[in-house]
PDB file of C-alpha atoms in Angstrom:
ATOM      1  CA  UNK A   1     -51.275 -75.023  34.175  1.00  0.00           C
ATOM      2  CA  UNK A   2     -54.176 -77.725  34.205  1.00  0.00           C
ATOM      3  CA  UNK A   3     -57.289 -78.020  36.316  1.00  0.00           C
ATOM      4  CA  UNK A   4     -55.210 -79.142  39.175  1.00  0.00           C
ATOM      5  CA  UNK A   5     -53.543 -75.821  39.145  1.00  0.00           C
ATOM      6  CA  UNK A   6     -56.975 -74.330  40.380  1.00  0.00           C
ATOM      7  CA  UNK A   7     -58.738 -74.615  43.605  1.00  0.00           C
ATOM      8  CA  UNK A   8     -62.440 -73.931  43.813  1.00  0.00           C
ATOM      9  CA  UNK A   9     -64.085 -71.685  46.414  1.00  0.00           C
ATOM     10  CA  UNK A  10     -67.761 -72.021  47.102  1.00  0.00           C
ATOM     11  CA  UNK A  11     -69.895 -70.091  49.412  1.00  0.00           C
ATOM     12  CA  UNK A  12     -73.272 -71.608  50.665  1.00  0.00           C
ATOM     13  CA  UNK A  13     -76.262 -70.485  52.444  1.00  0.00           C
ATOM     14  CA  UNK A  14     -79.357 -72.772  52.550  1.00  0.00           C
ATOM     15  CA  UNK A  15     -77.946 -74.278  49.297  1.00  0.00           C
ATOM     16  CA  UNK A  16     -78.856 -77.935  49.862  1.00  0.00           C
ATOM     17  CA  UNK A  17     -81.149 -77.815  46.760  1.00  0.00           C
ATOM     18  CA  UNK A  18     -78.103 -76.943  44.350  1.00  0.00           C
ATOM     19  CA  UNK A  19     -74.922 -77.961  46.053  1.00  0.00           C
ATOM     20  CA  UNK A  20     -74.820 -81.607  44.825  1.00  0.00           C
ATOM     21  CA  UNK A  21     -74.839 -80.707  41.232  1.00  0.00           C
ATOM     22  CA  UNK A  22     -72.050 -78.062  41.536  1.00  0.00           C
ATOM     23  CA  UNK A  23     -69.771 -80.194  43.481  1.00  0.00           C
ATOM     24  CA  UNK A  24     -70.411 -83.269  41.444  1.00  0.00           C
ATOM     25  CA  UNK A  25     -69.201 -81.211  38.357  1.00  0.00           C
ATOM     26  CA  UNK A  26     -66.068 -80.078  40.280  1.00  0.00           C
ATOM     27  CA  UNK A  27     -65.297 -83.598  41.380  1.00  0.00           C
ATOM     28  CA  UNK A  28     -65.466 -84.758  37.712  1.00  0.00           C
ATOM     29  CA  UNK A  29     -63.095 -81.967  36.957  1.00  0.00           C
ATOM     30  CA  UNK A  30     -60.969 -83.165  39.607  1.00  0.00           C
ATOM     31  CA  UNK A  31     -60.576 -79.668  41.214  1.00  0.00           C
ATOM     32  CA  UNK A  32     -60.150 -79.418  45.053  1.00  0.00           C
ATOM     33  CA  UNK A  33     -62.996 -77.350  46.659  1.00  0.00           C
ATOM     34  CA  UNK A  34     -62.868 -75.165  50.016  1.00  0.00           C
ATOM     35  CA  UNK A  35     -66.537 -74.393  50.957  1.00  0.00           C
ATOM     36  CA  UNK A  36     -67.644 -71.821  53.406  1.00  0.00           C
ATOM     37  CA  UNK A  37     -71.167 -72.151  54.776  1.00  0.00           C
ATOM     38  CA  UNK A  38     -72.883 -68.997  56.089  1.00  0.00           C
ATOM     39  CA  UNK A  39     -74.917 -70.380  58.808  1.00  0.00           C
ATOM     40  CA  UNK A  40     -77.274 -72.655  56.716  1.00  0.00           C
ATOM     41  CA  UNK A  41     -80.401 -74.208  58.497  1.00  0.00           C
ATOM     42  CA  UNK A  42     -81.261 -76.565  55.659  1.00  0.00           C
ATOM     43  CA  UNK A  43     -78.652 -79.302  56.305  1.00  0.00           C
ATOM     44  CA  UNK A  44     -76.255 -77.918  53.577  1.00  0.00           C
ATOM     45  CA  UNK A  45     -73.163 -78.848  55.789  1.00  0.00           C
ATOM     46  CA  UNK A  46     -74.114 -82.172  56.743  1.00  0.00           C
ATOM     47  CA  UNK A  47     -75.002 -82.931  53.206  1.00  0.00           C
ATOM     48  CA  UNK A  48     -71.662 -81.988  51.884  1.00  0.00           C
ATOM     49  CA  UNK A  49     -69.800 -83.542  54.687  1.00  0.00           C
ATOM     50  CA  UNK A  50     -71.570 -86.974  53.827  1.00  0.00           C
ATOM     51  CA  UNK A  51     -71.840 -86.862  49.920  1.00  0.00           C
ATOM     52  CA  UNK A  52     -68.345 -84.980  49.448  1.00  0.00           C
ATOM     53  CA  UNK A  53     -65.882 -85.951  52.153  1.00  0.00           C
ATOM     54  CA  UNK A  54     -63.065 -84.700  50.063  1.00  0.00           C
ATOM     55  CA  UNK A  55     -64.429 -81.020  50.044  1.00  0.00           C
ATOM     56  CA  UNK A  56     -62.848 -78.687  52.937  1.00  0.00           C
ATOM     57  CA  UNK A  57     -65.817 -77.318  54.730  1.00  0.00           C
ATOM     58  CA  UNK A  58     -65.709 -74.192  56.922  1.00  0.00           C
ATOM     59  CA  UNK A  59     -68.901 -73.711  58.793  1.00  0.00           C
ATOM     60  CA  UNK A  60     -69.539 -70.196  60.034  1.00  0.00           C
ATOM     61  CA  UNK A  61     -72.141 -69.824  62.846  1.00  0.00           C
ATOM     62  CA  UNK A  62     -73.343 -66.399  61.446  1.00  0.00           C
ATOM     63  CA  UNK A  63     -73.856 -65.157  57.903  1.00  0.00           C
ATOM     64  CA  UNK A  64     -70.876 -63.140  57.282  1.00  0.00           C
ATOM     65  CA  UNK A  65     -71.603 -62.190  53.683  1.00  0.00           C
ATOM     66  CA  UNK A  66     -70.339 -63.494  50.531  1.00  0.00           C
ATOM     67  CA  UNK A  67     -67.098 -61.660  50.199  1.00  0.00           C
ATOM     68  CA  UNK A  68     -65.908 -62.333  53.633  1.00  0.00           C
ATOM     69  CA  UNK A  69     -66.550 -66.092  53.295  1.00  0.00           C
ATOM     70  CA  UNK A  70     -64.668 -65.980  49.933  1.00  0.00           C
ATOM     71  CA  UNK A  71     -61.833 -64.565  51.505  1.00  0.00           C
ATOM     72  CA  UNK A  72     -61.803 -66.919  54.495  1.00  0.00           C
ATOM     73  CA  UNK A  73     -61.812 -69.885  52.026  1.00  0.00           C
ATOM     74  CA  UNK A  74     -59.257 -68.359  49.691  1.00  0.00           C
ATOM     75  CA  UNK A  75     -56.725 -67.758  52.566  1.00  0.00           C
ATOM     76  CA  UNK A  76     -55.993 -71.496  52.416  1.00  0.00           C
ATOM     77  CA  UNK A  77     -55.513 -71.768  48.600  1.00  0.00           C
ATOM     78  CA  UNK A  78     -52.002 -72.642  47.341  1.00  0.00           C
ATOM     79  CA  UNK A  79     -52.631 -73.292  43.868  1.00  0.00           C
ATOM     80  CA  UNK A  80     -52.008 -70.782  41.005  1.00  0.00           C
ATOM     81  CA  UNK A  81     -55.627 -70.165  40.168  1.00  0.00           C
ATOM     82  CA  UNK A  82     -58.742 -69.343  42.625  1.00  0.00           C
ATOM     83  CA  UNK A  83     -61.821 -70.502  40.942  1.00  0.00           C
ATOM     84  CA  UNK A  84     -64.869 -68.811  42.382  1.00  0.00           C
ATOM     85  CA  UNK A  85     -68.133 -70.867  41.761  1.00  0.00           C
ATOM     86  CA  UNK A  86     -71.615 -70.210  42.988  1.00  0.00           C
ATOM     87  CA  UNK A  87     -73.344 -73.087  44.698  1.00  0.00           C
ATOM     88  CA  UNK A  88     -75.996 -73.013  41.910  1.00  0.00           C
ATOM     89  CA  UNK A  89     -73.522 -73.107  39.017  1.00  0.00           C
ATOM     90  CA  UNK A  90     -72.472 -76.212  37.238  1.00  0.00           C
ATOM     91  CA  UNK A  91     -69.114 -76.218  35.374  1.00  0.00           C
ATOM     92  CA  UNK A  92     -69.279 -78.134  32.227  1.00  0.00           C
ATOM     93  CA  UNK A  93     -66.479 -80.692  31.743  1.00  0.00           C
ATOM     94  CA  UNK A  94     -63.238 -79.010  30.424  1.00  0.00           C
ATOM     95  CA  UNK A  95     -64.111 -75.661  31.444  1.00  0.00           C
ATOM     96  CA  UNK A  96     -61.997 -75.398  34.285  1.00  0.00           C
ATOM     97  CA  UNK A  97     -58.973 -76.671  32.385  1.00  0.00           C
ATOM     98  CA  UNK A  98     -59.673 -74.307  29.653  1.00  0.00           C
ATOM     99  CA  UNK A  99     -59.830 -71.148  31.747  1.00  0.00           C
ATOM    100  CA  UNK A 100     -56.824 -72.182  33.488  1.00  0.00           C
ATOM    101  CA  UNK A 101     -55.092 -72.592  30.314  1.00  0.00           C
ATOM    102  CA  UNK A 102     -56.126 -69.292  29.309  1.00  0.00           C
ATOM    103  CA  UNK A 103     -54.439 -67.544  32.422  1.00  0.00           C
ATOM    104  CA  UNK A 104     -51.247 -69.574  31.669  1.00  0.00           C
ATOM    105  CA  UNK A 105     -51.027 -68.846  28.084  1.00  0.00           C
ATOM    106  CA  UNK A 106     -52.080 -64.974  28.448  1.00  0.00           C
ATOM    107  CA  UNK A 107     -49.895 -63.254  30.832  1.00  0.00           C
ATOM    108  CA  UNK A 108     -51.976 -60.062  30.621  1.00  0.00           C
ATOM    109  CA  UNK A 109     -55.117 -61.766  31.618  1.00  0.00           C
ATOM    110  CA  UNK A 110     -55.926 -61.904  35.574  1.00  0.00           C
ATOM    111  CA  UNK A 111     -59.445 -63.001  35.331  1.00  0.00           C
ATOM    112  CA  UNK A 112     -61.182 -65.453  33.051  1.00  0.00           C
ATOM    113  CA  UNK A 113     -64.775 -66.500  32.824  1.00  0.00           C
ATOM    114  CA  UNK A 114     -67.030 -68.826  30.716  1.00  0.00           C
ATOM    115  CA  UNK A 115     -70.252 -68.299  28.717  1.00  0.00           C
ATOM    116  CA  UNK A 116     -73.245 -68.675  31.280  1.00  0.00           C
ATOM    117  CA  UNK A 117     -76.420 -70.336  30.190  1.00  0.00           C
ATOM    118  CA  UNK A 118     -79.466 -70.979  32.141  1.00  0.00           C
ATOM    119  CA  UNK A 119     -80.831 -74.626  32.830  1.00  0.00           C
ATOM    120  CA  UNK A 120     -82.600 -74.389  29.446  1.00  0.00           C
ATOM    121  CA  UNK A 121     -79.395 -73.574  27.494  1.00  0.00           C
ATOM    122  CA  UNK A 122     -80.300 -69.768  27.315  1.00  0.00           C
ATOM    123  CA  UNK A 123     -77.358 -67.560  27.177  1.00  0.00           C
ATOM    124  CA  UNK A 124     -77.063 -65.233  30.015  1.00  0.00           C
ATOM    125  CA  UNK A 125     -75.542 -61.600  29.605  1.00  0.00           C
ATOM    126  CA  UNK A 126     -72.676 -62.121  31.918  1.00  0.00           C
ATOM    127  CA  UNK A 127     -70.163 -59.803  30.328  1.00  0.00           C
ATOM    128  CA  UNK A 128     -70.547 -55.976  31.013  1.00  0.00           C
ATOM    129  CA  UNK A 129     -69.237 -52.590  30.891  1.00  0.00           C
ATOM    130  CA  UNK A 130     -68.726 -50.948  34.284  1.00  0.00           C
ATOM    131  CA  UNK A 131     -71.987 -49.492  35.460  1.00  0.00           C
ATOM    132  CA  UNK A 132     -73.079 -45.783  34.919  1.00  0.00           C
ATOM    133  CA  UNK A 133     -76.043 -43.802  35.536  1.00  0.00           C
ATOM    134  CA  UNK A 134     -77.334 -44.711  31.980  1.00  0.00           C
ATOM    135  CA  UNK A 135     -77.175 -48.493  32.748  1.00  0.00           C
ATOM    136  CA  UNK A 136     -79.002 -48.105  35.957  1.00  0.00           C
ATOM    137  CA  UNK A 137     -81.704 -46.195  34.221  1.00  0.00           C
ATOM    138  CA  UNK A 138     -82.075 -49.110  31.586  1.00  0.00           C
ATOM    139  CA  UNK A 139     -81.504 -52.101  33.688  1.00  0.00           C
ATOM    140  CA  UNK A 140     -82.338 -51.462  37.245  1.00  0.00           C
ATOM    141  CA  UNK A 141     -85.230 -48.893  36.748  1.00  0.00           C
ATOM    142  CA  UNK A 142     -86.681 -50.404  33.495  1.00  0.00           C
ATOM    143  CA  UNK A 143     -86.184 -53.954  34.710  1.00  0.00           C
ATOM    144  CA  UNK A 144     -88.245 -56.360  32.524  1.00  0.00           C
ATOM    145  CA  UNK A 145     -90.230 -53.418  31.167  1.00  0.00           C
ATOM    146  CA  UNK A 146     -87.190 -52.694  28.924  1.00  0.00           C
ATOM    147  CA  UNK A 147     -86.307 -55.768  26.718  1.00  0.00           C
ATOM    148  CA  UNK A 148     -82.616 -56.744  26.543  1.00  0.00           C
ATOM    149  CA  UNK A 149     -82.480 -56.071  22.923  1.00  0.00           C
ATOM    150  CA  UNK A 150     -83.908 -52.489  23.300  1.00  0.00           C
ATOM    151  CA  UNK A 151     -81.284 -51.936  26.158  1.00  0.00           C
ATOM    152  CA  UNK A 152     -78.637 -53.056  23.817  1.00  0.00           C
ATOM    153  CA  UNK A 153     -79.769 -50.473  21.177  1.00  0.00           C
ATOM    154  CA  UNK A 154     -79.812 -47.699  23.653  1.00  0.00           C
ATOM    155  CA  UNK A 155     -76.328 -48.627  25.182  1.00  0.00           C
ATOM    156  CA  UNK A 156     -72.930 -47.398  23.883  1.00  0.00           C
ATOM    157  CA  UNK A 157     -70.775 -49.135  21.483  1.00  0.00           C
ATOM    158  CA  UNK A 158     -68.661 -50.944  23.947  1.00  0.00           C
ATOM    159  CA  UNK A 159     -71.535 -52.130  25.896  1.00  0.00           C
ATOM    160  CA  UNK A 160     -73.182 -53.519  22.646  1.00  0.00           C
ATOM    161  CA  UNK A 161     -69.870 -55.297  21.970  1.00  0.00           C
ATOM    162  CA  UNK A 162     -70.047 -57.065  25.256  1.00  0.00           C
ATOM    163  CA  UNK A 163     -73.611 -58.092  24.657  1.00  0.00           C
ATOM    164  CA  UNK A 164     -72.678 -59.419  21.220  1.00  0.00           C
ATOM    165  CA  UNK A 165     -69.928 -61.398  22.791  1.00  0.00           C
ATOM    166  CA  UNK A 166     -72.238 -63.202  25.063  1.00  0.00           C
ATOM    167  CA  UNK A 167     -74.999 -63.962  22.511  1.00  0.00           C
ATOM    168  CA  UNK A 168     -72.948 -64.562  19.499  1.00  0.00           C
ATOM    169  CA  UNK A 169     -69.226 -64.502  20.073  1.00  0.00           C
ATOM    170  CA  UNK A 170     -66.746 -67.501  19.616  1.00  0.00           C
ATOM    171  CA  UNK A 171     -63.504 -65.999  20.474  1.00  0.00           C
ATOM    172  CA  UNK A 172     -62.090 -64.670  23.858  1.00  0.00           C
ATOM    173  CA  UNK A 173     -62.788 -60.923  24.433  1.00  0.00           C
ATOM    174  CA  UNK A 174     -61.686 -58.477  26.966  1.00  0.00           C
ATOM    175  CA  UNK A 175     -64.324 -56.648  28.854  1.00  0.00           C
ATOM    176  CA  UNK A 176     -64.758 -54.606  31.782  1.00  0.00           C
ATOM    177  CA  UNK A 177     -66.260 -57.064  34.230  1.00  0.00           C
ATOM    178  CA  UNK A 178     -67.819 -60.632  34.372  1.00  0.00           C
ATOM    179  CA  UNK A 179     -70.585 -62.164  36.597  1.00  0.00           C
ATOM    180  CA  UNK A 180     -69.121 -63.853  39.657  1.00  0.00           C
ATOM    181  CA  UNK A 181     -71.018 -66.972  39.172  1.00  0.00           C
ATOM    182  CA  UNK A 182     -67.951 -68.617  37.817  1.00  0.00           C
ATOM    183  CA  UNK A 183     -64.526 -66.682  37.648  1.00  0.00           C
ATOM    184  CA  UNK A 184     -60.931 -67.938  37.368  1.00  0.00           C
ATOM    185  CA  UNK A 185     -58.541 -65.404  39.042  1.00  0.00           C
ATOM    186  CA  UNK A 186     -54.783 -65.503  39.282  1.00  0.00           C
ATOM    187  CA  UNK A 187     -53.901 -66.135  43.008  1.00  0.00           C
ATOM    188  CA  UNK A 188     -51.183 -63.648  42.994  1.00  0.00           C
ATOM    189  CA  UNK A 189     -53.689 -61.101  41.627  1.00  0.00           C
ATOM    190  CA  UNK A 190     -56.323 -61.858  44.045  1.00  0.00           C
ATOM    191  CA  UNK A 191     -54.044 -61.515  47.004  1.00  0.00           C
ATOM    192  CA  UNK A 192     -52.490 -58.255  45.575  1.00  0.00           C
ATOM    193  CA  UNK A 193     -55.850 -56.750  45.466  1.00  0.00           C
ATOM    194  CA  UNK A 194     -56.793 -57.845  49.012  1.00  0.00           C
ATOM    195  CA  UNK A 195     -59.331 -60.397  47.989  1.00  0.00           C
ATOM    196  CA  UNK A 196     -62.876 -59.345  47.553  1.00  0.00           C
ATOM    197  CA  UNK A 197     -64.047 -56.118  49.101  1.00  0.00           C
ATOM    198  CA  UNK A 198     -65.815 -57.131  52.410  1.00  0.00           C
ATOM    199  CA  UNK A 199     -67.711 -53.829  52.383  1.00  0.00           C
ATOM    200  CA  UNK A 200     -70.253 -55.588  50.031  1.00  0.00           C
ATOM    201  CA  UNK A 201     -72.336 -58.066  51.991  1.00  0.00           C
ATOM    202  CA  UNK A 202     -73.774 -59.423  48.762  1.00  0.00           C
ATOM    203  CA  UNK A 203     -73.656 -58.269  44.947  1.00  0.00           C
ATOM    204  CA  UNK A 204     -71.240 -56.145  43.128  1.00  0.00           C
ATOM    205  CA  UNK A 205     -68.108 -57.937  44.518  1.00  0.00           C
ATOM    206  CA  UNK A 206     -67.505 -59.232  41.135  1.00  0.00           C
ATOM    207  CA  UNK A 207     -67.627 -55.896  39.474  1.00  0.00           C
ATOM    208  CA  UNK A 208     -65.455 -54.495  42.224  1.00  0.00           C
ATOM    209  CA  UNK A 209     -62.989 -57.193  41.810  1.00  0.00           C
ATOM    210  CA  UNK A 210     -62.856 -56.768  37.964  1.00  0.00           C
ATOM    211  CA  UNK A 211     -62.429 -52.984  38.384  1.00  0.00           C
ATOM    212  CA  UNK A 212     -59.450 -53.372  40.970  1.00  0.00           C
ATOM    213  CA  UNK A 213     -58.023 -56.097  38.707  1.00  0.00           C
ATOM    214  CA  UNK A 214     -57.787 -53.484  35.682  1.00  0.00           C
ATOM    215  CA  UNK A 215     -56.291 -51.003  38.248  1.00  0.00           C
ATOM    216  CA  UNK A 216     -53.639 -53.447  38.778  1.00  0.00           C
ATOM    217  CA  UNK A 217     -53.046 -53.841  34.944  1.00  0.00           C
ATOM    218  CA  UNK A 218     -54.784 -57.029  34.363  1.00  0.00           C
ATOM    219  CA  UNK A 219     -57.466 -58.100  31.692  1.00  0.00           C
ATOM    220  CA  UNK A 220     -60.536 -59.636  32.293  1.00  0.00           C
ATOM    221  CA  UNK A 221     -61.331 -62.063  29.550  1.00  0.00           C
ATOM    222  CA  UNK A 222     -64.598 -63.552  28.537  1.00  0.00           C
ATOM    223  CA  UNK A 223     -64.102 -67.095  27.130  1.00  0.00           C
ATOM    224  CA  UNK A 224     -67.227 -68.120  25.270  1.00  0.00           C
ATOM    225  CA  UNK A 225     -65.827 -71.563  24.086  1.00  0.00           C
ATOM    226  CA  UNK A 226     -66.576 -73.017  27.556  1.00  0.00           C
ATOM    227  CA  UNK A 227     -69.804 -72.722  29.457  1.00  0.00           C
ATOM    228  CA  UNK A 228     -71.185 -73.003  32.934  1.00  0.00           C
ATOM    229  CA  UNK A 229     -74.954 -73.491  33.782  1.00  0.00           C
ATOM    230  CA  UNK A 230     -76.046 -71.063  36.407  1.00  0.00           C
ATOM    231  CA  UNK A 231     -79.478 -71.579  37.502  1.00  0.00           C
ATOM    232  CA  UNK A 232     -79.700 -68.851  40.000  1.00  0.00           C
ATOM    233  CA  UNK A 233     -81.442 -68.592  43.370  1.00  0.00           C
ATOM    234  CA  UNK A 234     -79.235 -70.665  45.493  1.00  0.00           C
ATOM    235  CA  UNK A 235     -79.444 -68.768  48.676  1.00  0.00           C
ATOM    236  CA  UNK A 236     -83.040 -66.899  48.745  1.00  0.00           C
ATOM    237  CA  UNK A 237     -85.846 -65.839  46.751  1.00  0.00           C
ATOM    238  CA  UNK A 238     -87.280 -63.549  49.273  1.00  0.00           C
ATOM    239  CA  UNK A 239     -87.219 -59.959  47.862  1.00  0.00           C
ATOM    240  CA  UNK A 240     -87.352 -58.385  51.162  1.00  0.00           C
ATOM    241  CA  UNK A 241     -83.905 -59.925  51.750  1.00  0.00           C
ATOM    242  CA  UNK A 242     -82.174 -59.970  48.348  1.00  0.00           C
ATOM    243  CA  UNK A 243     -83.333 -56.407  47.001  1.00  0.00           C
ATOM    244  CA  UNK A 244     -82.071 -54.308  49.748  1.00  0.00           C
ATOM    245  CA  UNK A 245     -78.676 -56.047  49.580  1.00  0.00           C
ATOM    246  CA  UNK A 246     -78.623 -55.400  45.843  1.00  0.00           C
ATOM    247  CA  UNK A 247     -79.442 -51.560  46.094  1.00  0.00           C
ATOM    248  CA  UNK A 248     -77.160 -51.090  48.920  1.00  0.00           C
ATOM    249  CA  UNK A 249     -74.316 -52.667  47.160  1.00  0.00           C
ATOM    250  CA  UNK A 250     -75.147 -50.723  43.928  1.00  0.00           C
ATOM    251  CA  UNK A 251     -74.968 -47.342  45.739  1.00  0.00           C
ATOM    252  CA  UNK A 252     -71.927 -48.250  47.718  1.00  0.00           C
ATOM    253  CA  UNK A 253     -70.214 -48.863  44.299  1.00  0.00           C
ATOM    254  CA  UNK A 254     -71.306 -45.501  42.853  1.00  0.00           C
ATOM    255  CA  UNK A 255     -70.134 -43.719  46.083  1.00  0.00           C
ATOM    256  CA  UNK A 256     -66.716 -45.248  45.654  1.00  0.00           C
ATOM    257  CA  UNK A 257     -66.290 -45.030  41.950  1.00  0.00           C
ATOM    258  CA  UNK A 258     -69.052 -42.695  40.348  1.00  0.00           C
ATOM    259  CA  UNK A 259     -69.431 -40.161  42.989  1.00  0.00           C
ATOM    260  CA  UNK A 260     -70.465 -37.520  40.248  1.00  0.00           C
ATOM    261  CA  UNK A 261     -73.726 -39.340  39.749  1.00  0.00           C
ATOM    262  CA  UNK A 262     -74.360 -40.735  42.866  1.00  0.00           C
ATOM    263  CA  UNK A 263     -77.096 -38.221  43.829  1.00  0.00           C
ATOM    264  CA  UNK A 264     -78.890 -38.845  40.674  1.00  0.00           C
ATOM    265  CA  UNK A 265     -78.697 -42.722  40.985  1.00  0.00           C
ATOM    266  CA  UNK A 266     -80.048 -42.262  44.591  1.00  0.00           C
ATOM    267  CA  UNK A 267     -83.025 -40.405  43.052  1.00  0.00           C
ATOM    268  CA  UNK A 268     -83.577 -43.074  40.623  1.00  0.00           C
ATOM    269  CA  UNK A 269     -83.505 -45.887  43.200  1.00  0.00           C
ATOM    270  CA  UNK A 270     -85.781 -43.809  45.424  1.00  0.00           C
ATOM    271  CA  UNK A 271     -88.274 -43.265  42.659  1.00  0.00           C
ATOM    272  CA  UNK A 272     -88.087 -46.997  41.693  1.00  0.00           C
ATOM    273  CA  UNK A 273     -88.895 -47.896  45.257  1.00  0.00           C
ATOM    274  CA  UNK A 274     -91.890 -45.335  45.424  1.00  0.00           C
ATOM    275  CA  UNK A 275     -93.146 -47.147  42.359  1.00  0.00           C
ATOM    276  CA  UNK A 276     -92.554 -50.336  43.777  1.00  0.00           C
ATOM    277  CA  UNK A 277     -94.357 -49.673  46.973  1.00  0.00           C
ATOM    278  CA  UNK A 278     -97.466 -48.446  44.898  1.00  0.00           C
ATOM    279  CA  UNK A 279     -97.474 -51.451  42.738  1.00  0.00           C
ATOM    280  CA  UNK A 280     -97.153 -53.922  45.698  1.00  0.00           C
ATOM    281  CA  UNK A 281     -99.949 -52.321  47.479  1.00  0.00           C
ATOM    282  CA  UNK A 282    -102.137 -52.832  44.293  1.00  0.00           C
ATOM    283  CA  UNK A 283    -101.020 -56.524  44.285  1.00  0.00           C
ATOM    284  CA  UNK A 284    -101.790 -57.211  47.934  1.00  0.00           C
ATOM    285  CA  UNK A 285    -105.625 -57.913  47.512  1.00  0.00           C
ATOM    286  CA  UNK A 286    -104.877 -60.477  44.766  1.00  0.00           C
ATOM    287  CA  UNK A 287    -101.507 -61.983  46.067  1.00  0.00           C
ATOM    288  CA  UNK A 288    -101.124 -60.970  49.571  1.00  0.00           C
ATOM    289  CA  UNK A 289     -98.004 -62.957  50.274  1.00  0.00           C
ATOM    290  CA  UNK A 290     -96.164 -61.496  47.269  1.00  0.00           C
ATOM    291  CA  UNK A 291     -97.607 -58.113  47.892  1.00  0.00           C
ATOM    292  CA  UNK A 292     -96.438 -57.859  51.463  1.00  0.00           C
ATOM    293  CA  UNK A 293     -92.942 -59.295  50.600  1.00  0.00           C
ATOM    294  CA  UNK A 294     -92.502 -56.672  47.777  1.00  0.00           C
ATOM    295  CA  UNK A 295     -93.927 -53.944  50.059  1.00  0.00           C
ATOM    296  CA  UNK A 296     -91.299 -54.698  52.719  1.00  0.00           C
ATOM    297  CA  UNK A 297     -88.508 -54.930  50.156  1.00  0.00           C
ATOM    298  CA  UNK A 298     -89.230 -51.720  48.245  1.00  0.00           C
ATOM    299  CA  UNK A 299     -89.726 -49.845  51.593  1.00  0.00           C
ATOM    300  CA  UNK A 300     -86.243 -50.951  52.657  1.00  0.00           C
ATOM    301  CA  UNK A 301     -84.893 -49.849  49.338  1.00  0.00           C
ATOM    302  CA  UNK A 302     -86.307 -46.636  49.708  1.00  0.00           C
ATOM    303  CA  UNK A 303     -84.740 -46.186  53.263  1.00  0.00           C
ATOM    304  CA  UNK A 304     -81.542 -47.275  51.718  1.00  0.00           C
ATOM    305  CA  UNK A 305     -81.663 -44.666  49.017  1.00  0.00           C
ATOM    306  CA  UNK A 306     -82.409 -41.967  51.481  1.00  0.00           C
ATOM    307  CA  UNK A 307     -79.331 -42.766  53.611  1.00  0.00           C
ATOM    308  CA  UNK A 308     -75.701 -41.941  52.799  1.00  0.00           C
ATOM    309  CA  UNK A 309     -73.979 -45.078  51.459  1.00  0.00           C
ATOM    310  CA  UNK A 310     -71.162 -46.644  53.218  1.00  0.00           C
ATOM    311  CA  UNK A 311     -67.817 -46.549  51.505  1.00  0.00           C
ATOM    312  CA  UNK A 312     -65.301 -48.054  53.774  1.00  0.00           C
ATOM    313  CA  UNK A 313     -63.410 -51.054  52.831  1.00  0.00           C
ATOM    314  CA  UNK A 314     -61.454 -52.253  49.880  1.00  0.00           C
ATOM    315  CA  UNK A 315     -58.782 -50.501  47.842  1.00  0.00           C
TER     316      UNK A 315
END
């Protein structure tokens, strides 16, 4: 296999500010691209068609969600590898070919992903253990109040190993799941799994995909020798839109795979929402716009925590 044995799948939603850099990198890597746009209103589709006529563009009149859009694009892929790339992710030269080579040379590997950095070169923690009640308490509930280094010390041995692989690792290492910002997936595995689980509108599709890959006997491999730059925020920075999707997907994942701790996780999310509502109210006199957005966001998250999570869809 080479980079030519992969097809990139990109999903956009109001991504005009980031998509040029992402597609320019894929053009340099000589990777064909299938792009689904989820009802952008910022001229993303027109920009892509004008600047990148070689890209196959599928424009959706409505925002169908990330997983549904990926599956629509992947249905037309005939290469051995499907490369999932976020519109705010720039794949560095040679990264695609190396990820494809890893899938070629290691028959046990079904998914491979690079080291992710931000625009300033800081390494992102993109290799993980599957989530548990403890990780929710540390990362979601604590948030920025609990430094990554402290979360590492409080986590289990395998989770620390994933953290160390991101920060200091040089050799490929098998992990539970990888961030979906840039993932190379064997097409036959992707099809056997049934694609991304369309029950997730946004977030947790990557963790679910890697879990299903493991259930199909395939390894997920973190490849730190190649990098991709993930700036984040390609679709929206509005917490009233983003946070409800995040927590709804989290609770759905736990309802499907961690039912024994679902009630506790819902309690944690509800408590976090109540604290968030209080902090948003205190912020409003000083920062009325930010306070109002956070108040709406946490109110919606609280309602999601109270309601029973939807579990339909997927394997």
